[in-house]
Every structure is written in structure tokens, then in C-alpha cells.
Short mmCIF file of C-alpha atoms in Angstrom, two decimals:
data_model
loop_
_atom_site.label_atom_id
_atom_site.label_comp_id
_atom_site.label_asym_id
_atom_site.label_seq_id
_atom_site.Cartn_x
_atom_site.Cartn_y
_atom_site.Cartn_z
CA UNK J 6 -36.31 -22.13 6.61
CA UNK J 7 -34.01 -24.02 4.38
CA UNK J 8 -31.29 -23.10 2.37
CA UNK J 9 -28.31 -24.44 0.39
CA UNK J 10 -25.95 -22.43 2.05
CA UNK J 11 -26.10 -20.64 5.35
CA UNK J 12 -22.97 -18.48 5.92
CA UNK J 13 -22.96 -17.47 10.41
CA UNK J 14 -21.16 -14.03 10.23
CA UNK J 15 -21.61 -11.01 8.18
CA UNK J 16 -18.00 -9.48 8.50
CA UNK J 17 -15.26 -9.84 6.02
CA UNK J 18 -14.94 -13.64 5.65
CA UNK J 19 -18.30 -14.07 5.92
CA UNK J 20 -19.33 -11.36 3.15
CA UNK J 21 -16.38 -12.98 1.15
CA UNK J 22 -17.60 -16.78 1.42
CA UNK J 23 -21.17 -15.70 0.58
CA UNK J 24 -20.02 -14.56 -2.61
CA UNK J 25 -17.60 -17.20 -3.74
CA UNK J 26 -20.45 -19.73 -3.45
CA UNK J 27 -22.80 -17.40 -4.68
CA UNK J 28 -20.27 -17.05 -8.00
CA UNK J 29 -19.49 -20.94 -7.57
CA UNK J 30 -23.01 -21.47 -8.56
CA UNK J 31 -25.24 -22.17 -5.78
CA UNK J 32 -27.87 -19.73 -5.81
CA UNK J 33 -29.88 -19.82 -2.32
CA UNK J 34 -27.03 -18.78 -0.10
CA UNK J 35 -27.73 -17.12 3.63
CA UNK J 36 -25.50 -15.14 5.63
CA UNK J 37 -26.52 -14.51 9.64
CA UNK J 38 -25.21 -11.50 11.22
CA UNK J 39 -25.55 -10.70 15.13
CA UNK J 40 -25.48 -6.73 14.43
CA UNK J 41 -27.41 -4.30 12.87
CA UNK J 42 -25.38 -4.24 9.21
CA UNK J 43 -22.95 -5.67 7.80
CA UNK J 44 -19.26 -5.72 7.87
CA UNK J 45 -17.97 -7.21 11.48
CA UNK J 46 -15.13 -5.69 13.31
CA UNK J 47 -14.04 -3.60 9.98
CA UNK J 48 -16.80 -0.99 10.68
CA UNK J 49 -14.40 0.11 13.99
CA UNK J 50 -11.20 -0.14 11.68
CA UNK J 51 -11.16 3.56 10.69
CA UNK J 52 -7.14 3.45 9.39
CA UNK J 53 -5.37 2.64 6.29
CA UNK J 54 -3.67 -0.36 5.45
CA UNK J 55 -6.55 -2.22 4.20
CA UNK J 56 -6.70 -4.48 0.69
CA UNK J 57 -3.16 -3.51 -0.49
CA UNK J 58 -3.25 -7.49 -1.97
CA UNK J 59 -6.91 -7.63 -2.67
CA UNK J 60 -7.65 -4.21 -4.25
CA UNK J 61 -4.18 -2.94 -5.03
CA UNK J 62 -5.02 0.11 -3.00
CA UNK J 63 -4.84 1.22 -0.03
CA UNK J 64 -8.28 1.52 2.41
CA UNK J 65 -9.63 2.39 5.55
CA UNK J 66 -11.96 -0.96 7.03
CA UNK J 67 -15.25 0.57 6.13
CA UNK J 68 -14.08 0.68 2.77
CA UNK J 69 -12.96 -2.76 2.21
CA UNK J 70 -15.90 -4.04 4.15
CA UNK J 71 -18.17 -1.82 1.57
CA UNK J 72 -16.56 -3.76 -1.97
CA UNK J 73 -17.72 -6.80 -0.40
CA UNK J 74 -20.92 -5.58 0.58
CA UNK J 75 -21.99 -3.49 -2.55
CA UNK J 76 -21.01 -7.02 -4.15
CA UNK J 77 -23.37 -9.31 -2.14
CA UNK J 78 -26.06 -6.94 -2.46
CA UNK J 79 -25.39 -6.55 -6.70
CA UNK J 80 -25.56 -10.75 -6.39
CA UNK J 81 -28.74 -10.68 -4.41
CA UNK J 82 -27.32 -12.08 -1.37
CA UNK J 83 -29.77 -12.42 1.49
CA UNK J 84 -29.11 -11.35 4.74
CA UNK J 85 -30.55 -11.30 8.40
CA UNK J 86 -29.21 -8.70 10.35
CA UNK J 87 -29.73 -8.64 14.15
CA UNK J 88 -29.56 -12.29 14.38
CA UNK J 89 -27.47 -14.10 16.66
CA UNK J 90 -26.73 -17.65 16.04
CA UNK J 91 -27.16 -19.89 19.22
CA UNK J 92 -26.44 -23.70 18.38
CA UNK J 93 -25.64 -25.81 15.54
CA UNK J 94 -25.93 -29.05 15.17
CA UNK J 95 -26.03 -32.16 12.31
CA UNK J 96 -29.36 -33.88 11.59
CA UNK J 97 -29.13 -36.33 9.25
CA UNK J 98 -27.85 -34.91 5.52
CA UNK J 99 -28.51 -31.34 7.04
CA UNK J 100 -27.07 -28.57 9.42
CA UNK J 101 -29.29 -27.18 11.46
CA UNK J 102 -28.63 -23.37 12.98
CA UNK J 103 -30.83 -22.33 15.48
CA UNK J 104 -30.44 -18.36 16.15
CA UNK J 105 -32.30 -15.64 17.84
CA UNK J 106 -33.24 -12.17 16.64
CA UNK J 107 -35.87 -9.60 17.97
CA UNK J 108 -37.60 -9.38 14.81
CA UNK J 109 -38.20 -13.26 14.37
CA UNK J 110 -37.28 -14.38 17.70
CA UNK J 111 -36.24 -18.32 17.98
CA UNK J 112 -35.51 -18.96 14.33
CA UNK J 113 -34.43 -22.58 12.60
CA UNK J 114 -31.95 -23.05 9.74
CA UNK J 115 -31.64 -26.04 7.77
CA UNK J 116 -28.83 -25.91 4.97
CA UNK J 117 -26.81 -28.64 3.38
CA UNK J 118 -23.67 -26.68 4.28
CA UNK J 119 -22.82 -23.98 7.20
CA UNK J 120 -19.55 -22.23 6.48
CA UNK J 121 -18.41 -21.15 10.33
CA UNK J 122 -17.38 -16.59 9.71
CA UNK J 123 -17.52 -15.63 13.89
CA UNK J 124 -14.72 -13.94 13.77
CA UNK J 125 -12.60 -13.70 17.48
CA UNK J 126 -12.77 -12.59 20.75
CA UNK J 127 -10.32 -10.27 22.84
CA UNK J 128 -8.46 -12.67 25.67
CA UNK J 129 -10.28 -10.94 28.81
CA UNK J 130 -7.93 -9.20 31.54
CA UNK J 131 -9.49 -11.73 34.16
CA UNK J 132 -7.46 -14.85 32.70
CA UNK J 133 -4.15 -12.49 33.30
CA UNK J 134 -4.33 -12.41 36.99
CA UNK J 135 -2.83 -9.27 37.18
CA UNK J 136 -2.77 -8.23 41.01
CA UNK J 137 -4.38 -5.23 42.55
CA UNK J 138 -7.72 -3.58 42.34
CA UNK J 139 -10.60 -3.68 40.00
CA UNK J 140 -11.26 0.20 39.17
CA UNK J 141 -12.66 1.36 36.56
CA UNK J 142 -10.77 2.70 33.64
CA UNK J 143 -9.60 -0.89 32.61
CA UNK J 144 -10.58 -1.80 28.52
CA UNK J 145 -9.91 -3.95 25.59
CA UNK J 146 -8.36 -2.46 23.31
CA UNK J 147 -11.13 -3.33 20.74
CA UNK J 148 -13.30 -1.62 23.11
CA UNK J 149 -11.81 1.15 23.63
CA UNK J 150 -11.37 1.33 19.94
CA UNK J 151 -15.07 1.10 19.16
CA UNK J 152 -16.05 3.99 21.54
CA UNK J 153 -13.41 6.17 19.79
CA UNK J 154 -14.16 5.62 16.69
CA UNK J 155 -17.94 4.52 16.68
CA UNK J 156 -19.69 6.44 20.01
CA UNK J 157 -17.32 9.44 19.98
CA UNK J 158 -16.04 8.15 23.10
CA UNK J 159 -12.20 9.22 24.67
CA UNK J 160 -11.59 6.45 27.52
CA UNK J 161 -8.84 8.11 29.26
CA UNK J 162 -6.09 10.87 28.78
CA UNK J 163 -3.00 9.16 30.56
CA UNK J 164 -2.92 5.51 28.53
CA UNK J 165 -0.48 2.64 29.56
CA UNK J 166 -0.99 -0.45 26.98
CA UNK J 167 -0.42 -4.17 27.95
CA UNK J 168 0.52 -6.13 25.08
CA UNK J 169 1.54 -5.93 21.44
CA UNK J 170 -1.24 -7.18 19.27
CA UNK J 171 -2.30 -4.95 16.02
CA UNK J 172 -5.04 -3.69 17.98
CA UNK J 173 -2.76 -2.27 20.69
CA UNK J 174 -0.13 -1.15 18.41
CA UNK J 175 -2.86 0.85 16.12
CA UNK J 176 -4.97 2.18 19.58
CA UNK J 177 -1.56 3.63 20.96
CA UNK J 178 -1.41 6.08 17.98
CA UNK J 179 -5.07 6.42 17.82
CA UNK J 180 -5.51 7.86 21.44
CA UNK J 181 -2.10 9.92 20.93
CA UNK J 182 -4.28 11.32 17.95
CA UNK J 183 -7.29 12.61 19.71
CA UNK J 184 -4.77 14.23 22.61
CA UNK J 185 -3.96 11.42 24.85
CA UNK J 186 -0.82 10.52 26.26
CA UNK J 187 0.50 6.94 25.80
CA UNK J 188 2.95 6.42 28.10
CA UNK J 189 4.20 3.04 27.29
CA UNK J 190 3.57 -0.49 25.49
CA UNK J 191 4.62 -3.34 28.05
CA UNK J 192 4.76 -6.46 25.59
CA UNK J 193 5.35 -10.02 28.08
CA UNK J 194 7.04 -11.69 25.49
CA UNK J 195 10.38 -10.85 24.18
CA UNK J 196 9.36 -9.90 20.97
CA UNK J 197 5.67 -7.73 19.64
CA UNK J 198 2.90 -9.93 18.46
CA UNK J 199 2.03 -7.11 15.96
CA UNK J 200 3.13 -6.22 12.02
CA UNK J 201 6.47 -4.27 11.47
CA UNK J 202 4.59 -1.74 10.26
CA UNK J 203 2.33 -0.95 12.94
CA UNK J 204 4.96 -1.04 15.61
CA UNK J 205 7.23 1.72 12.97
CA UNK J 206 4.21 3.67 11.90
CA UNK J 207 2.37 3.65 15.83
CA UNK J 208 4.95 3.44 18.09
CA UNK J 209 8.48 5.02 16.50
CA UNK J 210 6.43 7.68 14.59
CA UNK J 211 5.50 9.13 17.94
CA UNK J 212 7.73 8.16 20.52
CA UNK J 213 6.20 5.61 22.63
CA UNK J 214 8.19 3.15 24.02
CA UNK J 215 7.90 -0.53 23.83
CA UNK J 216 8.94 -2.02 26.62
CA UNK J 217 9.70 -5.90 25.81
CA UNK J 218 9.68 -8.83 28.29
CA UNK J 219 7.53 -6.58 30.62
CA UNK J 220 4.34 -6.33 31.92
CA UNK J 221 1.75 -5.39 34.37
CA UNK J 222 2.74 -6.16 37.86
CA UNK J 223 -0.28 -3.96 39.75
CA UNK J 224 -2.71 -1.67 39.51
CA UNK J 225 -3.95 1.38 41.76
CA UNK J 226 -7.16 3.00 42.27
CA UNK J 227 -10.33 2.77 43.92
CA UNK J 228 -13.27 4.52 41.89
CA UNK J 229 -10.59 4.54 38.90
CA UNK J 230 -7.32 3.83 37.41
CA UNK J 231 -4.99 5.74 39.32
CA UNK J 232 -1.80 4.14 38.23
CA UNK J 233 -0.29 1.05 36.74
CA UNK J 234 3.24 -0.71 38.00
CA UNK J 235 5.25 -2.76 35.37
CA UNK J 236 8.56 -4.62 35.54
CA UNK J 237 10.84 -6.95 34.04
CA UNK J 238 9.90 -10.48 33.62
CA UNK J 239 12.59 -13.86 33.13
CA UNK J 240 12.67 -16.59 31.09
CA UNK J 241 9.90 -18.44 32.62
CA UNK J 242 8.14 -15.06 32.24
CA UNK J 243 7.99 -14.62 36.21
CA UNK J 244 8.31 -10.49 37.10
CA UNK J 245 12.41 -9.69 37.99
CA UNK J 246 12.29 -7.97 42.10
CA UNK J 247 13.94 -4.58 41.45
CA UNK J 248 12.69 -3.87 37.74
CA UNK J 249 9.52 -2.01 38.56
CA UNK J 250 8.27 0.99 37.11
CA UNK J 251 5.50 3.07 38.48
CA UNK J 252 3.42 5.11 35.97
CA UNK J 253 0.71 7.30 36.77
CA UNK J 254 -2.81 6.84 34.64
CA UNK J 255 -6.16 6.91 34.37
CA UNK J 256 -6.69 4.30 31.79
CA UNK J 257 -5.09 0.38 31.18
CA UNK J 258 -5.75 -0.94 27.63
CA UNK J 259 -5.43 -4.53 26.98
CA UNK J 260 -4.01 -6.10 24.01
CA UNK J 261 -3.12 -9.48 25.45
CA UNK J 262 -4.32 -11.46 22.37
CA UNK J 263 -7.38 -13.11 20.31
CA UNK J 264 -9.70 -16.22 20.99
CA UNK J 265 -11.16 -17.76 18.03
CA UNK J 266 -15.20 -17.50 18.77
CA UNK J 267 -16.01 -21.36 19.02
CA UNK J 268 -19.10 -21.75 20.85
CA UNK J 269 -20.98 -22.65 17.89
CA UNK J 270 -18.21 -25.24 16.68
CA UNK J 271 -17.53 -27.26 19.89
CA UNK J 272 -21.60 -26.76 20.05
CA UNK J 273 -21.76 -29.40 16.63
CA UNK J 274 -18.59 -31.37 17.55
CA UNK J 275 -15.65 -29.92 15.78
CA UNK J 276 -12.60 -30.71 16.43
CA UNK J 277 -10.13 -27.48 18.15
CA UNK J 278 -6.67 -27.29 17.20
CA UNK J 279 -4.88 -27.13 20.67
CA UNK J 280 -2.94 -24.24 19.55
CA UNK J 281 -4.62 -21.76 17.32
CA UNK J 282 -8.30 -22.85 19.75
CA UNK J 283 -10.27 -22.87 16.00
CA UNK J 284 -11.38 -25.90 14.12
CA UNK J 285 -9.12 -28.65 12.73
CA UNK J 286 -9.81 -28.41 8.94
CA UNK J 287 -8.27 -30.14 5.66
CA UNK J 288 -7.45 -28.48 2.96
CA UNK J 289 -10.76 -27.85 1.40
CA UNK J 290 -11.06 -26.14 4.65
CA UNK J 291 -13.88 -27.90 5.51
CA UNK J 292 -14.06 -29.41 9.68
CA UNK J 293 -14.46 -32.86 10.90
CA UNK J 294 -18.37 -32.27 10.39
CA UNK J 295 -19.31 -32.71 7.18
CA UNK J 296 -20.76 -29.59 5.24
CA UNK J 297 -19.72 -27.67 7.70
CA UNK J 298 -16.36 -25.41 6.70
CA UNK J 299 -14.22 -22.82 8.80
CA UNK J 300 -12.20 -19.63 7.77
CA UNK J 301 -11.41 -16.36 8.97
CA UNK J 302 -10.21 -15.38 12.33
CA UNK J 303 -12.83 -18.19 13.69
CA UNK J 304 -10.17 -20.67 11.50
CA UNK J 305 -6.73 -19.30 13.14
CA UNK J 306 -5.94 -15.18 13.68
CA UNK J 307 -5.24 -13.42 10.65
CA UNK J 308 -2.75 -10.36 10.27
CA UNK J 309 -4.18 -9.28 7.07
CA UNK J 310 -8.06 -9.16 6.21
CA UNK J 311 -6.68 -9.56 2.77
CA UNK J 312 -5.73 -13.79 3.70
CA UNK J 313 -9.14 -13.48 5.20
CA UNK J 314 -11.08 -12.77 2.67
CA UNK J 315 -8.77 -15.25 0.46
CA UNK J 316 -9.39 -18.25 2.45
CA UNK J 317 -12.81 -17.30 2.95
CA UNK J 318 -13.32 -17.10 -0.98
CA UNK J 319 -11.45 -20.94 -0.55
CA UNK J 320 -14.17 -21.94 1.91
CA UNK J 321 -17.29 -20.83 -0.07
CA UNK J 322 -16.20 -22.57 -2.98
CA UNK J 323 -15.80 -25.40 -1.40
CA UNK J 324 -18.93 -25.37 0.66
CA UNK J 325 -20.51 -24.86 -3.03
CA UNK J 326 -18.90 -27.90 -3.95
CA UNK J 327 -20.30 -29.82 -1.34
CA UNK J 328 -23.64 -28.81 -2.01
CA UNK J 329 -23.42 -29.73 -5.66
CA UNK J 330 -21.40 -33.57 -4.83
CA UNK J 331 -21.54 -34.23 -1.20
CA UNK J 332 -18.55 -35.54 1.02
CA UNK J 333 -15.98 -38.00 -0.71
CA UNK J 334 -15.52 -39.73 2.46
CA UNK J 335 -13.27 -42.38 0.66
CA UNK J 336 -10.73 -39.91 -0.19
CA UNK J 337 -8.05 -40.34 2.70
CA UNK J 338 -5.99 -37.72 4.40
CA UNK J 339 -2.54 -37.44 5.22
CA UNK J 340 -1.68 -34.97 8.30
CA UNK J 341 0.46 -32.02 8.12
CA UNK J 342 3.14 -32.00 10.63
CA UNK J 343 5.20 -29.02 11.89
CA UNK J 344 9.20 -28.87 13.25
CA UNK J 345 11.41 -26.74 13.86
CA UNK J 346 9.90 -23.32 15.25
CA UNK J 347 6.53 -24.03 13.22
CA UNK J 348 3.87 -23.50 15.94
CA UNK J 349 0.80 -24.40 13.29
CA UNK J 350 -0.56 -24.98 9.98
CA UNK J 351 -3.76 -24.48 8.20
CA UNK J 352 -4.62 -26.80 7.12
CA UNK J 353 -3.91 -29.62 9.33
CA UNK J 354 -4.60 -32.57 7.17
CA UNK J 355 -5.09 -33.04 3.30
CA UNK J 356 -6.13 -35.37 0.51
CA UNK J 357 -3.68 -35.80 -2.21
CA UNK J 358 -6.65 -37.69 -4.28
CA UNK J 359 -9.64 -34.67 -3.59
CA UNK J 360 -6.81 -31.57 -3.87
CA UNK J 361 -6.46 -29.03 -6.94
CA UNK J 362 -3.20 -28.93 -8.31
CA UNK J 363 -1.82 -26.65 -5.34
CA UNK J 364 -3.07 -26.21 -1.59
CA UNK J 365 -2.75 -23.13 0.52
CA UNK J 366 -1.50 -24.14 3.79
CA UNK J 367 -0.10 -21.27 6.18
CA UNK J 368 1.22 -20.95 9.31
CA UNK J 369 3.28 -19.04 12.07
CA UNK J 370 6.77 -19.65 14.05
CA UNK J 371 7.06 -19.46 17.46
CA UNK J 372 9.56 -16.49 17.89
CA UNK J 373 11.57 -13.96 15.96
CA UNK J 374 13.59 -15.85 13.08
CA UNK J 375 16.51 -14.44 11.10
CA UNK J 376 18.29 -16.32 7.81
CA UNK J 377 15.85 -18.70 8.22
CA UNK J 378 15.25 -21.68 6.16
CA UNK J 379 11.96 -23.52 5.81
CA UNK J 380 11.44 -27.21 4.30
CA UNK J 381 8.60 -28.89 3.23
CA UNK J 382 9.20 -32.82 3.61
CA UNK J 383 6.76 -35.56 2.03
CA UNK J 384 7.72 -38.52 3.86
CA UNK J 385 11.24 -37.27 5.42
CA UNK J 386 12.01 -36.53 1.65
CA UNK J 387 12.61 -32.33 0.70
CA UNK J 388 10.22 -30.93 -1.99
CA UNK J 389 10.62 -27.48 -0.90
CA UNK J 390 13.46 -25.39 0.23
CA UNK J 391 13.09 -21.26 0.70
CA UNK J 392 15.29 -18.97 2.91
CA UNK J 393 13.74 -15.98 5.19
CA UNK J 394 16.23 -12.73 5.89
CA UNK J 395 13.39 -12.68 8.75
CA UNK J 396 10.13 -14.28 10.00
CA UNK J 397 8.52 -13.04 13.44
CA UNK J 398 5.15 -14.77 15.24
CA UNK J 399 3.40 -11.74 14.46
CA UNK J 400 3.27 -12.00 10.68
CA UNK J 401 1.31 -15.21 9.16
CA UNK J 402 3.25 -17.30 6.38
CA UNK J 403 2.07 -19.07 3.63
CA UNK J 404 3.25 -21.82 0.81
CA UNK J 405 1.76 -23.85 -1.87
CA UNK J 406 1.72 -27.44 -2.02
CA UNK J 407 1.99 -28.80 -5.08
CA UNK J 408 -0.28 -32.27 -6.01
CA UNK J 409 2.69 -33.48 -7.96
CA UNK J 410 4.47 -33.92 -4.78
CA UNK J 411 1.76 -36.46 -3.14
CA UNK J 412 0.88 -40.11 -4.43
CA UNK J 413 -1.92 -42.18 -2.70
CA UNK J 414 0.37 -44.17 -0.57
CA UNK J 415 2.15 -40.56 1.04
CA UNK J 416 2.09 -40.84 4.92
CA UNK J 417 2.60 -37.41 6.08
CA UNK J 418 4.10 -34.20 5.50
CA UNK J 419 6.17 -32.01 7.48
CA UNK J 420 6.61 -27.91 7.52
CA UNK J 421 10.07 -26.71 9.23
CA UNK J 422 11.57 -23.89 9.81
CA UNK J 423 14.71 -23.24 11.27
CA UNK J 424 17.36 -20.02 11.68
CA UNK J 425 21.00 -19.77 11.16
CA UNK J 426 22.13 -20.58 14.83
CA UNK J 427 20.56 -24.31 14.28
CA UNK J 428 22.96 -24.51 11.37
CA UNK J 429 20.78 -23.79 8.27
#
């Protein structure tokens, strides 16, 4: 098969993509999707909270995953549903996706652009190397929130939670809904890798503790979960002798963070970013490959779906682009630099000669901020100062770059932040 477009994920960056380039003007435009409709991981997401920037509403995740897909389907958006993509690779001017599916078995793609939508992964318990047995009664916390709210499944009725992330924070509440008890949320870090909200409207609204700089120190049972022991960890995040706490459970969720799903990317040669573990992209979001572009939680981890389905808009109009003039490999890039408590930006590297008149780039700090101040420096000179009563790792940030700000001979460009104790 060929196509202009082939888009690998049906969830909400890839439905959003799909239609961006679809609206952008190329009209054979693919999208690949592993399950058996459309959506992704917003078919689990049965809360609130959804497309309060996007729709000005608030929805549950089947709802915002429906606008999108009522709107591919109105735009005649092809899909194939059960199809898993299984390598992708560059041959000559096209990409090539090879993917399986039980209706078409081994099926070839050839597009002029691939725009990478795989969403992440939950970080397993076995790269925690938590001591003690291996019973059963142990789950992700996306898995235990897709057999609550998808098979009708209740995984346990005495809950302890390791780590902070959304996902935690919202399953806490959820199981405390449908007559669990959560007994605790032991978070490693000094500080919850979730939203405000979710930690005030799942945690505080129903007393659950969360228990900071703590976590899971052993766990008891044979045939199943029996109990969990937690303590007190240091500064170098090693457990404190003395601190434990023994509670008794049948069930250990695990929230311990999100992998960007990269097979398919290191699979064509794209280059990871060391921290966020997605593709390296510049700030047409498109990866060292050409045609082939990254965005979504594949990109970097998202808090909203909202900035997903933003960026993702971002990526299919650029991938359109593509299509219609190819790669301007003489336009040269400039990288974007962090300092301060900056841990990341997206996008890594731009072009001050192929940008619009403004560039998204966002980004997270590395630990809870307050009266903080962050700079944008064009080569060590300030073109943007803003002050922050508070910024935390768990919430994404985000600035516009202005073209005016960039000649052809710029160097570099720098994103800091810094609080009030390092005298800003």
C-alpha cells in the first residue's frame, strides 16, 4: 500500500495529527491502530477533567476521544484497526511501516511521511527491585485501571499505592469508589509527580495519606499479597533503619512512572533524548529522520491530553508540509539549551530561517519551585523574563519563542529557571 501520510497510533495524538494533515490538505492520510477501535488509553479514562483548554468543557476520556473520532470519520479518515506496527524503516524518498494484523496478516506501508502517535508504557515493578516475594496481587496502575473500568474487574479490597503519577493519584479514589480501602500513597521522591488537582481532589477529598520520600521496602505473601512494608528514604533515596511501616493488603498498585513507547523509533534510527527516552525533534517536531515526526506521550509525557492533542495538531501539519515541499535540509538549527532546574525542552533544536513567527517549546523543572523566575537567553543575551508563585515536575510548562528574537548567525538558546533561594 502507499500513502501520503501514515499516522502509527489511533489514540488522541494520533486521531488529532490525522486530522490536522487531513485539514492541511493532504488527502490520502492513514492512521494504524493496534486495538480493536479507536481512541488509545482515553477509552479506560472514565473521569472528568478532560478538554477544559480544547473544548472549554469539561469531559470524561471517552468523550474527548469521541470529538476527535466523529471528526476523522466526518473527514473520511481511513483507519486499520487491529494492526500492530512492527518496524519502520527509510527506503530511499519513502518510510516504510511494516505491521501485522489478523485480518491482513504481514502488511507493508509506504508513505512519504510517518508521524510516530505510540503513546507510553507503565515503568514495570521489575526495574524497582523492590525485595521480597512475587505473589500475586501486584498491578500497574493502568492495569488495574482498565479492569475496573473496562472488564468490571475489582483487583483488591485493601490497596497500598507506590508512587505519585496521575494514574496513581486518580486509581486511589477510583478503588475508594467501588468500596476499597486505600491505605496509603508512598511517593520516593520528596515531592508527587502528579497535578495539584488530582492529589486535592483524590487524595485530601478522602483521606488518604501521602506519604513523601517513602517507599516500598518489602512485600509478603505467598499465593498473594499479604502485606506491604514502607519506610523513610534519605537524600540519596536509600530506605532510613527505624522508619518502617507495616501495612496489611491484598493488593500493591504501581505508579512508578511512564516510558515513551520507542521500539519503532530506535527501530528507523531516531535519535532518544537521554532524559524524556522519546525522540530528539526540532521545532517542526519532526526527528532526525526525515518525514518522519513525533508527538504525544511517544514525544515526552504529557499532563494534559489537551497539549497532546495541540502538538499533535503541530505535527500533522507539519508532516503535511513535508509531503507537499520535502525537507529544507539547508536550513540550519540552533540547539535549545536548559539551566537552572530545567530538566528538558521540546523541542530540542530549531531553525530560525524554516520557523513561523513563534515556536512552542515546553518543558519541566526538576523539583518543586516557588517565586521562580524563568529566562529565555539567545546567545547569553535575555529576551524573556516571567516569574512563577510556583512550578512543580509534575505539571508541564510552556513558552513561545518569538522569530524576531533569532537571526541566521544565532548560536544557541538557553531556557532557565531558577527560585528565590538562588537569588532571583
Amino acid at each position: 500500500m502507499k500513502h501520503d501520510i501514515v499516522i502509527i497510533g489511533g489514540g488522541p495524538a494520533g486521531l488529532a495529527a490525522a486530522i490536522a494533515a487531513k485539514e492541511a490538505g493532504v488527502e490520502d492520510v492513514l492512521v494504524l491502530e493496534r486495538e480493536k477501535e479507536l481512541g488509545g488509553i482515553l477509552n479506560q479514562c472514565i473521569h472528568n477533567g478532560f478538554g477544559l483548554h480544547t473544548f472549554k468543557e469539561e469531559l470524561t476520556g471517552p468523550e474527548y476521544a469521541a470529538r476527535y473520532i466523529e471528526k476523522a470519520q466526518a473527514l473520511g479518515i481511513p483507519r486499520l484497526l487491529r494492526t500492530t506496527a512492527v518496524d519502520l524503516r527509510r527506503q530511499g524518498d519513502s518510510v516504510v511501516v511494516t505491521s501485522v494484523s489478523k485480518q491482513d496478516g504481514l502488511l507493508q506501508t509506504e508513505a512519504k511521511a510517518a508521524v510516530l502517535c505510540m503513546g507510553c508504557r507503565e515503568r514495570p515493578r521489575g526495574a524497582l527491585n523492590i525485595p521480597g516475594t512475587r505473589p500475586a496481587g501486584i498491578f500497574s496502575a493502568g492495569t488495574a485501571q482498565r479492569l475496573v473500568n473496562m472488564e468490571g474487574y475489582l483487583p483488591g479490597r485493601k490497596v497500598v499505592i507506590l508512587g505519585s503519577g496521575d494514574i496513581g493519584l486518580i486509581m486511589a479514589r477510583r478503588m475508594t469508589l467501588e468500596g476499597a480501602k486505600v491505605q496509603c500513597v508512598a511517593e520516593l521522591m520528596p515531592y508527587s509527580g502528579g497535578l495539584k488537582r488530582n492529589i486535592v481532589q483524590c487524595l485530601d477529598d478522602y483521606g488518604i495519606p501521602l506519604k513523601l520520600s517513602h517507599t516500598v521496602v518489602d512485600i509478603e505473601g505467598k499465593e498473594r499479597v499479604t502485606g506491604v512494608t514502607i519506610a523513610q528514604v534519605d537524600g540519596r533515596l536509600k530506605p532510613i533503619p527505624g522508619t518502617e511501616e507495616h501495612y496489611d493488603c491484598d493488593t500493591l498498585l504501581l505508579s512508578v512512572g511512564l516510558i515513551p513507547e520507542n521500539e519503532l523509533s530506535k527501530a528507523v534510527g531516531v535519535e532518544l533524548s537521554p532524559v524524556t527516552s522519546g525522540p530528539k525533534v526540532n521545532e517542526q517536531l519532526e526527528t532526525n529522520i526525515p518525514g518522519v515526526f513525533a508527538c504525544g506521550n511517544v514525544l515526552h509525557v504529557h499532563d494534559l491530553v489537551d497539549y497532546v492533542s495541540e502538538e499533535a495538531e503541530q505535527a500533522g501539519r507539519s508532516a503535511a508540509r513535508f509531503v507537499r515541499e520535502g525537507r529544507d535540509a539547508g536550513q540550519r538549527e540552533i540547539p535549545i539549551k536548559t539551566a537552572g532546574a530545567v530538566r528538558y525542552t521540546v523541542p530540542s533544536t530549531l531553525s530560525p530561517g524554516r520557523m513561523g513567527p513563534e515556536a512552542v517549546v515546553r518543558f519541566r523543572v526538576g523539583r518543586n519551585m516557588r517565586k521562580a523566575t524563568v529566562r529565555v537567553l539567545v546567545d547569553g543575551k535575555e529576551v524573556l523574563k516571567r516569574s512563577r508563585p510556583v512550578m512543580a515536575p509534575g505539571e508541564m510548562e510552556q513558552l513561545k519563542l518569538k522569530k524576531e528574537w533569532f537571526t541566521d548567525a544565532c548560536q544557541e538558546a538557553v531556557i532557565e529557571a531558577t527560585d528565590g533561594q538562588e537569588g532571583n
